Amino acid sequence: MNNLKAEAQFAVCINNKDYPASLELHKIYVALTDEEAIKDGDLRIVDESGEYDLYPADYFVIIELPKVVQDSVLAMA
């Protein structure tokens, strides 16, 4: 999990039209740093299956969270 903490950003899902089984609207997700994905317009997200999958970046908004909330979200990832 230390590696996950070092790489993690947080994102809120604002669109799940093509992935309703994998993404919940308005849920906070862990977004991992992936420069190649970003170049392609994607984010690497820990989705509902617990896997690290690529999704369109415009389906999310990157957000800042207080440390206590970050820790809580990461504990569930």
Coordinates of C-alpha atoms in Angstrom, one line a residue:
M1 CA 0.0 0.0 0.0
N2 CA 2.9 2.4 0.5
N3 CA 3.5 2.3 -3.3
L4 CA -0.2 3.0 -3.8
K5 CA 0.0 6.0 -1.4
A6 CA 3.0 7.4 -3.3
E7 CA 1.3 7.2 -6.7
A8 CA -2.3 8.0 -5.7
Q9 CA -4.5 10.9 -6.7
F10 CA -8.2 11.0 -6.2
A11 CA -10.9 11.5 -8.7
V12 CA -14.7 11.8 -8.7
C13 CA -16.6 10.0 -11.5
I14 CA -18.8 12.4 -13.4
N15 CA -19.7 10.1 -16.3
N16 CA -20.1 6.3 -16.4
K17 CA -22.3 5.9 -19.6
D18 CA -20.0 3.4 -21.2
Y19 CA -19.0 1.6 -18.0
P20 CA -22.0 1.4 -15.6
A21 CA -20.9 -1.9 -14.1
S22 CA -17.4 -0.7 -13.4
L23 CA -17.9 2.9 -12.3
E24 CA -20.3 4.6 -10.0
L25 CA -21.3 8.2 -10.6
H26 CA -20.1 10.7 -8.0
K27 CA -17.9 8.1 -6.2
I28 CA -14.3 8.9 -5.2
Y29 CA -11.8 6.7 -7.0
V30 CA -8.0 6.2 -6.6
A31 CA -6.3 7.4 -9.8
L32 CA -2.7 6.1 -10.3
T33 CA 0.0 8.1 -12.0
D34 CA 0.4 6.8 -15.5
E35 CA 2.1 9.2 -17.9
E36 CA 1.4 7.1 -21.0
A37 CA -2.3 6.9 -20.1
I38 CA -2.5 10.6 -19.6
K39 CA -0.9 11.2 -23.0
D40 CA -3.7 9.1 -24.5
G41 CA -6.4 11.0 -22.6
D42 CA -7.0 8.3 -20.0
L43 CA -6.7 7.8 -16.3
R44 CA -5.7 4.5 -14.5
I45 CA -8.4 4.0 -12.0
V46 CA -8.9 1.4 -9.3
D47 CA -12.5 0.5 -10.3
E48 CA -15.3 -1.5 -8.7
S49 CA -13.6 -4.8 -9.4
G50 CA -10.5 -3.6 -7.5
E51 CA -8.5 -3.7 -10.7
Y52 CA -6.4 -0.9 -12.2
D53 CA -8.1 -0.1 -15.5
L54 CA -7.9 2.7 -18.0
Y55 CA -10.9 5.0 -18.4
P56 CA -11.4 8.3 -20.3
A57 CA -9.9 11.1 -18.3
D58 CA -13.0 13.3 -19.0
Y59 CA -15.1 10.9 -17.0
F60 CA -13.4 12.1 -13.9
V61 CA -12.4 15.3 -12.0
I62 CA -9.2 15.1 -10.0
I63 CA -9.8 16.4 -6.4
E64 CA -7.7 17.2 -3.3
L65 CA -8.8 15.4 -0.1
P66 CA -7.9 16.0 3.5
K67 CA -5.3 13.4 4.7
V68 CA -7.8 11.6 6.9
V69 CA -10.1 11.1 3.9
Q70 CA -7.2 10.0 1.7
D71 CA -6.2 7.4 4.2
S72 CA -9.8 6.2 4.4
V73 CA -10.2 5.9 0.7
L74 CA -6.8 4.2 0.3
A75 CA -7.8 1.7 3.0
M76 CA -10.7 0.6 0.9
A77 CA -8.8 0.4 -2.4

